[in-house]
Short mmCIF file of C-alpha atoms in Angstrom, two decimals:
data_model
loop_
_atom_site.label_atom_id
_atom_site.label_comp_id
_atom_site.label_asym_id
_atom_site.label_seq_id
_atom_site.Cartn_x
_atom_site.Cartn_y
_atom_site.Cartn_z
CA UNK A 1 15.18 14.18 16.85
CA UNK A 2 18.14 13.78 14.34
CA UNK A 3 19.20 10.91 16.42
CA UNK A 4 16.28 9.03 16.06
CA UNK A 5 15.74 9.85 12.80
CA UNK A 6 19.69 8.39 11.38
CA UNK A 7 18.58 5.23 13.52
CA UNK A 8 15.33 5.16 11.75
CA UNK A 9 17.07 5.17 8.69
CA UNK A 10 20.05 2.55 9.53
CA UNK A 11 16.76 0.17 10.53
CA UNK A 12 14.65 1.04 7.71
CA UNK A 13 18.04 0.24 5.64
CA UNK A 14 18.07 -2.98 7.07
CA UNK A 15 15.05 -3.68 6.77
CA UNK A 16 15.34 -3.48 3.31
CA UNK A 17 18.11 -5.86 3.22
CA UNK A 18 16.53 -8.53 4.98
CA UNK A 19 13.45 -8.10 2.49
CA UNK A 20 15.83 -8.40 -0.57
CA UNK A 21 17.11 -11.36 1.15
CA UNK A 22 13.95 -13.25 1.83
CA UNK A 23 12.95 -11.78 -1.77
CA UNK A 24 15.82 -13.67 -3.48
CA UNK A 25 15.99 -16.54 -1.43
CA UNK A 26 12.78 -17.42 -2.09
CA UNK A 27 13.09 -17.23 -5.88
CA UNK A 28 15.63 -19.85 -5.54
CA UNK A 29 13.89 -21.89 -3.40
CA UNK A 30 11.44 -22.41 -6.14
CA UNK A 31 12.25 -24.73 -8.74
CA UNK A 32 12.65 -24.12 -12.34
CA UNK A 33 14.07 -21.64 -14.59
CA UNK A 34 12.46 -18.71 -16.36
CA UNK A 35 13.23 -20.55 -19.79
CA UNK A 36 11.62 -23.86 -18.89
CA UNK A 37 8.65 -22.46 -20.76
CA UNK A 38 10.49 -21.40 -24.20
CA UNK A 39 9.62 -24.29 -26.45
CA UNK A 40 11.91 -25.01 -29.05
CA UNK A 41 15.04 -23.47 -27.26
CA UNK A 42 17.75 -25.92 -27.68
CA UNK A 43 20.10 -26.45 -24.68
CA UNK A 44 22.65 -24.15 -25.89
CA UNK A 45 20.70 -21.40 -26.55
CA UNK A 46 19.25 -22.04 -22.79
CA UNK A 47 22.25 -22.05 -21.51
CA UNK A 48 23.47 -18.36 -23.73
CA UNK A 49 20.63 -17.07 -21.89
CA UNK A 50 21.52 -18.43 -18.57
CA UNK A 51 24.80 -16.94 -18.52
CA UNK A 52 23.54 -13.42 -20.30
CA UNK A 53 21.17 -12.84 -16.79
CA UNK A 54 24.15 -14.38 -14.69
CA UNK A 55 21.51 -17.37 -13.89
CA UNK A 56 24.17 -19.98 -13.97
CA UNK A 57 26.86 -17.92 -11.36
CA UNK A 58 26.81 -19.13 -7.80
CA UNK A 59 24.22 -18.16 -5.83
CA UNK A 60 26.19 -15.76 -3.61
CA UNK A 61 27.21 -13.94 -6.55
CA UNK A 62 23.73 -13.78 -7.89
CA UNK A 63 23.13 -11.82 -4.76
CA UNK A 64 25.77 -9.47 -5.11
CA UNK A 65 23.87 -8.33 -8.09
CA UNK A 66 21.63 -8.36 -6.75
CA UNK A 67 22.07 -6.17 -4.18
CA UNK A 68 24.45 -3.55 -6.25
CA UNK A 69 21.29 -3.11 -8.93
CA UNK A 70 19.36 -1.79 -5.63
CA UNK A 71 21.63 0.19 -4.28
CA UNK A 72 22.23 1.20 -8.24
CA UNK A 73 18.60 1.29 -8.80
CA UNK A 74 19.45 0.00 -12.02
CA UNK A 75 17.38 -3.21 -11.76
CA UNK A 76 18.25 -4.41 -15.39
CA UNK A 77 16.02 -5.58 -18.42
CA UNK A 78 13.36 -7.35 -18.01
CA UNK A 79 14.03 -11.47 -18.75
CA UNK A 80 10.69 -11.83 -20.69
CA UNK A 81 10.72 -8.54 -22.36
CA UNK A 82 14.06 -7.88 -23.32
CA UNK A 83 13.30 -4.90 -24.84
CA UNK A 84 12.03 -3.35 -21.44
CA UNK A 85 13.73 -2.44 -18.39
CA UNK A 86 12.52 -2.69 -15.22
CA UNK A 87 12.86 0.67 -14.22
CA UNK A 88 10.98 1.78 -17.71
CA UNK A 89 8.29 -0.45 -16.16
CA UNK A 90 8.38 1.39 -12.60
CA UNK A 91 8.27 4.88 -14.56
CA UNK A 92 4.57 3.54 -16.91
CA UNK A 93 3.35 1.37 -14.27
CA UNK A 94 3.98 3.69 -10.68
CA UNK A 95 1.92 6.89 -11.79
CA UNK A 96 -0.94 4.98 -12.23
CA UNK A 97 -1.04 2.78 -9.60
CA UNK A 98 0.13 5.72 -6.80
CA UNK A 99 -2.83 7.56 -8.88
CA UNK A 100 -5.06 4.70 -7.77
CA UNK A 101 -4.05 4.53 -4.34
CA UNK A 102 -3.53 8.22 -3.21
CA UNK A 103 -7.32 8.40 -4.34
CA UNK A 104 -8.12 5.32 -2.41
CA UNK A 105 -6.68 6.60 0.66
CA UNK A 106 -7.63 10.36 0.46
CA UNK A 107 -11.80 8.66 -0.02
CA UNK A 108 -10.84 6.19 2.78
CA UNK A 109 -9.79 8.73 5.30
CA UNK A 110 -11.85 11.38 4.71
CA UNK A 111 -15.74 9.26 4.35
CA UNK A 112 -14.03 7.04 7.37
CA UNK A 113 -13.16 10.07 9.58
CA UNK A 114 -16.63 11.44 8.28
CA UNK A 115 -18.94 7.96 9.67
CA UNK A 116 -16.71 7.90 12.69
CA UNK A 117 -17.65 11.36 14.12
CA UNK A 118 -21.21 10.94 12.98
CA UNK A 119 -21.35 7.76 14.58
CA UNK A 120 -19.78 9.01 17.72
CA UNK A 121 -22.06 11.89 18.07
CA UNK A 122 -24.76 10.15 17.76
CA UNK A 123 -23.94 7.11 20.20
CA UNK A 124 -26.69 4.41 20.49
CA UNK A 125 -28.97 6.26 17.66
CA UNK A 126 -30.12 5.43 14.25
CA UNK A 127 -26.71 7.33 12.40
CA UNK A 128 -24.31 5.07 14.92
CA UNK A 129 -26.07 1.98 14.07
CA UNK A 130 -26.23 2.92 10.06
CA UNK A 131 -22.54 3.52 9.92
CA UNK A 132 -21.18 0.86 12.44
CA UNK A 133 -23.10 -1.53 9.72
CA UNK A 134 -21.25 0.25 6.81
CA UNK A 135 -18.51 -0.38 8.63
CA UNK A 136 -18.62 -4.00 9.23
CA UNK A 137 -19.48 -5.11 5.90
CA UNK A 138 -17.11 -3.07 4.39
CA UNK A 139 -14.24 -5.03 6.99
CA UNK A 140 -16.51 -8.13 6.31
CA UNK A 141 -16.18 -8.12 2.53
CA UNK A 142 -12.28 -8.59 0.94
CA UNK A 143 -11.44 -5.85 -1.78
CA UNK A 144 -11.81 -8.51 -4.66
CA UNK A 145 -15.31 -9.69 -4.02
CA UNK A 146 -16.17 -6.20 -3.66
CA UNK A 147 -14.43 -5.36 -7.15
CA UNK A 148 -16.94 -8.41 -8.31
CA UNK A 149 -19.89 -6.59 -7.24
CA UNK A 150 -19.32 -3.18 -8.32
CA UNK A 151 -18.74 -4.26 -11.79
CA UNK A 152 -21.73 -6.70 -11.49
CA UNK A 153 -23.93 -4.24 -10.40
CA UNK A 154 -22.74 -0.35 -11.49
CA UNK A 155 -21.16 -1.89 -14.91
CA UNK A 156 -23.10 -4.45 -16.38
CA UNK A 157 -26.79 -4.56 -14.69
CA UNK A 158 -26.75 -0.13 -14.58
CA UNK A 159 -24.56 0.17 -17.24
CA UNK A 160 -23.35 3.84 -15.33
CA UNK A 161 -19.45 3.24 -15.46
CA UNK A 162 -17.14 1.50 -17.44
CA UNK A 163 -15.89 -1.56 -15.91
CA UNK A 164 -11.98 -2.09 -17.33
CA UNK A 165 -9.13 0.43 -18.42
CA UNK A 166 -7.86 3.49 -17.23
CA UNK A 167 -8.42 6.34 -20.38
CA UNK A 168 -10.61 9.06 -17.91
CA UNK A 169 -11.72 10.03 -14.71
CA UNK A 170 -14.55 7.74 -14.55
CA UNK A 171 -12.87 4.90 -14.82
CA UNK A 172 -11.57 5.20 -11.63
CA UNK A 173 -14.54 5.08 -10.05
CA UNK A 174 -15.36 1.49 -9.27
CA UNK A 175 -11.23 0.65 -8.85
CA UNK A 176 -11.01 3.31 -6.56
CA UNK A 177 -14.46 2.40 -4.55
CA UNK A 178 -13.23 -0.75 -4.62
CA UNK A 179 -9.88 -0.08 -2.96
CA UNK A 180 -11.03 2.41 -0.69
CA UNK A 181 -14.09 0.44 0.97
CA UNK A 182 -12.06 -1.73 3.78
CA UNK A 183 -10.00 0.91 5.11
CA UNK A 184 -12.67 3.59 4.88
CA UNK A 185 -14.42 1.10 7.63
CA UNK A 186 -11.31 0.20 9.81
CA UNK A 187 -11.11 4.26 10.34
CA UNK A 188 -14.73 4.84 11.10
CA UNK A 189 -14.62 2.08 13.60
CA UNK A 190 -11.47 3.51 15.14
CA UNK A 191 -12.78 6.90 14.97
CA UNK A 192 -15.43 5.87 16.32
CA UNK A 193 -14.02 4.44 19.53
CA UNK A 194 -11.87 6.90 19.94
CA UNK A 195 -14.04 9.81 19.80
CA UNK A 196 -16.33 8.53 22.02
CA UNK A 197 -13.68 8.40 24.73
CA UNK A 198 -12.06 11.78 23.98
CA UNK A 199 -15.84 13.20 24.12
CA UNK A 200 -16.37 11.79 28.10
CA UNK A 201 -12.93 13.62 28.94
CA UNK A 202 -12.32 16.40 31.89
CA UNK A 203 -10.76 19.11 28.96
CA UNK A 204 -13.91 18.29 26.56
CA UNK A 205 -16.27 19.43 29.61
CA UNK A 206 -14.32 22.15 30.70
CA UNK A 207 -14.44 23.17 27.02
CA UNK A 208 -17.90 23.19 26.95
CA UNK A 209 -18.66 25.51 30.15
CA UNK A 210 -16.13 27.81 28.24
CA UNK A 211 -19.19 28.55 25.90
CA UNK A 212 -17.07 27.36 22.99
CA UNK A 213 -18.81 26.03 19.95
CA UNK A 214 -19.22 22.52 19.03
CA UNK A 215 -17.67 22.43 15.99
CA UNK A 216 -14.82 24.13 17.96
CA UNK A 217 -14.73 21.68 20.44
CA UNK A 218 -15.09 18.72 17.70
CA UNK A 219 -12.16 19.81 15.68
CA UNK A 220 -9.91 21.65 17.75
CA UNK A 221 -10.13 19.64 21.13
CA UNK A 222 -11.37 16.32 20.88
CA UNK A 223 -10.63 15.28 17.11
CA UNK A 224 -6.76 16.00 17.50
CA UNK A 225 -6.73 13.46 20.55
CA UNK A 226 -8.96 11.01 18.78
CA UNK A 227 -6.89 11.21 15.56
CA UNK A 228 -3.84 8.55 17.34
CA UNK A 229 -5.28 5.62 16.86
CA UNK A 230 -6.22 6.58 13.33
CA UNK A 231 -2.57 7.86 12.70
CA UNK A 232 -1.21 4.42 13.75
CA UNK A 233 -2.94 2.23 11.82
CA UNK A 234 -2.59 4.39 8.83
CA UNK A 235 0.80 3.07 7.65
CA UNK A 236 -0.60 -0.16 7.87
CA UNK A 237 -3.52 0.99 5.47
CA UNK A 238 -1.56 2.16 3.51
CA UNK A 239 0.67 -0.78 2.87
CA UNK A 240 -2.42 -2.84 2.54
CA UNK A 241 -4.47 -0.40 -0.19
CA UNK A 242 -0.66 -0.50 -2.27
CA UNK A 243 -0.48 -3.99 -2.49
CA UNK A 244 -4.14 -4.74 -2.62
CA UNK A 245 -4.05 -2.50 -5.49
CA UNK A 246 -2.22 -5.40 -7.52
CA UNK A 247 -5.33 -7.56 -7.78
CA UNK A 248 -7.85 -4.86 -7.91
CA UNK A 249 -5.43 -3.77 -11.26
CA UNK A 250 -5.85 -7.15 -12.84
CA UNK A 251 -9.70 -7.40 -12.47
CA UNK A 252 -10.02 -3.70 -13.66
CA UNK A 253 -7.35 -4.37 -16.47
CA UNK A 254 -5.36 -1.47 -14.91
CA UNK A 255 -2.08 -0.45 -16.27
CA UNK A 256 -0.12 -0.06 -12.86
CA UNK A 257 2.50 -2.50 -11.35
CA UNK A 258 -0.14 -4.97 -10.40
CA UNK A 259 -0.05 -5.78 -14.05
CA UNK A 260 3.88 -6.44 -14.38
CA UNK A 261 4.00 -7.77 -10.77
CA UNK A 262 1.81 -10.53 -11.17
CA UNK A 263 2.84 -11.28 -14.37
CA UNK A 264 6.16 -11.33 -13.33
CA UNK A 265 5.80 -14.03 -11.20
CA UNK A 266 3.35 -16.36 -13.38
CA UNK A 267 6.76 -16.09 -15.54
CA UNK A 268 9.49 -16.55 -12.80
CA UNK A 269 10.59 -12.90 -14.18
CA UNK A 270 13.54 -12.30 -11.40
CA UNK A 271 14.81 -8.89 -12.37
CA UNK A 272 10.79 -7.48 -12.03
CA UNK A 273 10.16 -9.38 -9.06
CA UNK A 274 13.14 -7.99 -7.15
CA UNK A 275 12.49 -4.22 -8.75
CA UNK A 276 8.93 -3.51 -7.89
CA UNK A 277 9.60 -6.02 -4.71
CA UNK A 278 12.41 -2.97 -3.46
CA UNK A 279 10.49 -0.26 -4.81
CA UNK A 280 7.19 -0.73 -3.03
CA UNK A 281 9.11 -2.09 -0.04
CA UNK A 282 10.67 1.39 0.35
CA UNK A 283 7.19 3.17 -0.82
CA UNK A 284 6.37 1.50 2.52
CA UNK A 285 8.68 1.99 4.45
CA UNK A 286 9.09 5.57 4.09
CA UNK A 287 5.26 5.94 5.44
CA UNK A 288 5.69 3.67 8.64
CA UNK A 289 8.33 6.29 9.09
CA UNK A 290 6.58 9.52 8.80
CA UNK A 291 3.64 8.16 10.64
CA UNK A 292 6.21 7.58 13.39
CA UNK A 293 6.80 11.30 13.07
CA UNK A 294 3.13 12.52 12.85
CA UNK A 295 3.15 11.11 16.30
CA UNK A 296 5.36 14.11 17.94
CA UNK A 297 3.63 16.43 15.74
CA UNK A 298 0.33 15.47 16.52
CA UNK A 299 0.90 14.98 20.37
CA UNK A 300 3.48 17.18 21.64
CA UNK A 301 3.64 15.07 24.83
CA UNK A 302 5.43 12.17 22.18
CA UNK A 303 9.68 13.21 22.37
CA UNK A 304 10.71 10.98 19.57
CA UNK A 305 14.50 11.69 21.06
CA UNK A 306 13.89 10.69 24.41
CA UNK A 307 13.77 6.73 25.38
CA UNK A 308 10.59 5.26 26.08
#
């Protein structure tokens, strides 16, 4: 176990790298400065700035600071808000946004886990059919079109929850439905599928002429088994609630990182791009990982030290 877990972390390291790599490189690629926009800046005054963020070093040794503000953490002020530093951003913007999505993903898991093992259950009846069409439009429909209709409908036609900011608890509602809608559907599909199979299994029957309850059966038995494909798709989820988060914040007027990220790069912002770039690069990271884990933990016949 220890050695798989220091060569988890030597690739999740460079993983990292290569991701501040592309990150930076394609900054570069783009053309145009962050101060072609400042009207009235004289070419000195241009250049002052330039040289203040290091803009007009070589690019290798833009890099290099790159890379020593990440392994610093110390990502540096902000180029359009002087006054703010990136990491002050991280520390107003991160609690709300992790707010957002550790809500989205608790409601995604637990309704998705919920239609699955209805739905499998109940194969070929009326529940199945019900939440297999749940589930479709809610893979059918992208998170932003959703976001569209919630407001359109809950906010402005029944006027029963706000439809911008962040000040209570239900605010959150429609963000969070929002959010939580696609993967809620992926999970009942999967937990659908795999139930069914774990259900038709030699243990499940043997289980049953044991006299043991259903609900014993259901959770203790089959539900562990059917939880792996679940599990493995959940880092992926997870990566795609975070970063779907960012537009869902703009539309709600949410004051997460979605707010500073996209902002960021309307304004060719480098130092914010990089930071919350790293930061939710490693948020994600760190997940894949322990869902690697969850694996041994889950099914004891998974030796994460052992090839193969």
């Amino acid at each position: 176990m220890v050695r798989y877990i220091i060569k988890r972390f030597i690739a999740m390291a460079m993983t990292v790298l290569v991701i501040t790599t592309l990150t930076f490189v394609m900054m570069k690629v783009i053309p145009g400065s962050p101060f072609n926009e400042e009207r009235g800046t004289n070419e000195a005054v241009q250049r002052n700035l330039e040289s203040y963020y290091h803009l007009n070093e070589p690019l290798i040794i833009q890099y290099t600071i790159y890379l020593k503000s990440i392994l610093t953490f110390d990502f540096g002020p902000s180029i359009k808000k002087p006054s703010d530093s990136v990491n002050d951003m991280l520390e107003r913007g991160f609690p709300v946004s992790f707010e957002l999505g550790m809500t989205a993903i608790v409601i995604a898991v637990i309704s998705g886990l919920a239609l699955g093992i209805t739905a499998a259950l109940r194969r070929n009846g009326f529940l199945d059919y019900a939440a297999m069409s749940l589930a479709v439009l809610g893979i059918s429909i992208p998170n932003f079109i959703m976001a569209t209709l919630l407001i359109q409908q809950f906010a402005v036609n029944l006027k029963w929850f706000p439809a911008a900011t962040w000040t209570s608890p239900i605010h959150m509602v429609l963000p969070t439905l929002a959010l939580a809608v696609g993967p809620m559907a992926i999970i009942a599909r999967l937990t659908r599928s795999s139930m069914a199979e774990v259900l038709t299994q030699d243990y499940i029957r043997t289980a049953k002429a044991k006299g043991l309850s259903p609900m014993k059966i259901i959770i203790k038995h089959a539900l562990k088994n059917a939880l792996m494909p679940v599990i493995t798709v959940l880092g992926t989820l997870v990566a795609s609630i975070l970063t779907g988060s960012f537009v869902i914040e703009k539309i709600f007027a949410i004051p997460g990182m979605g707010k500073y990220f996209v902002e960021s790069i309307n304004q060719r912002d480098y130092p914010v791009i990089m930071g919350t770039t790293v930061f939710y690069s490693l948020i994600l990271i760190v997940m894949l990982f322990l869902v690697d884990l969850a694996y041994g933990l889950l099914d004891p016949r998974i030796k994460l030290h052992k090839k193969g």
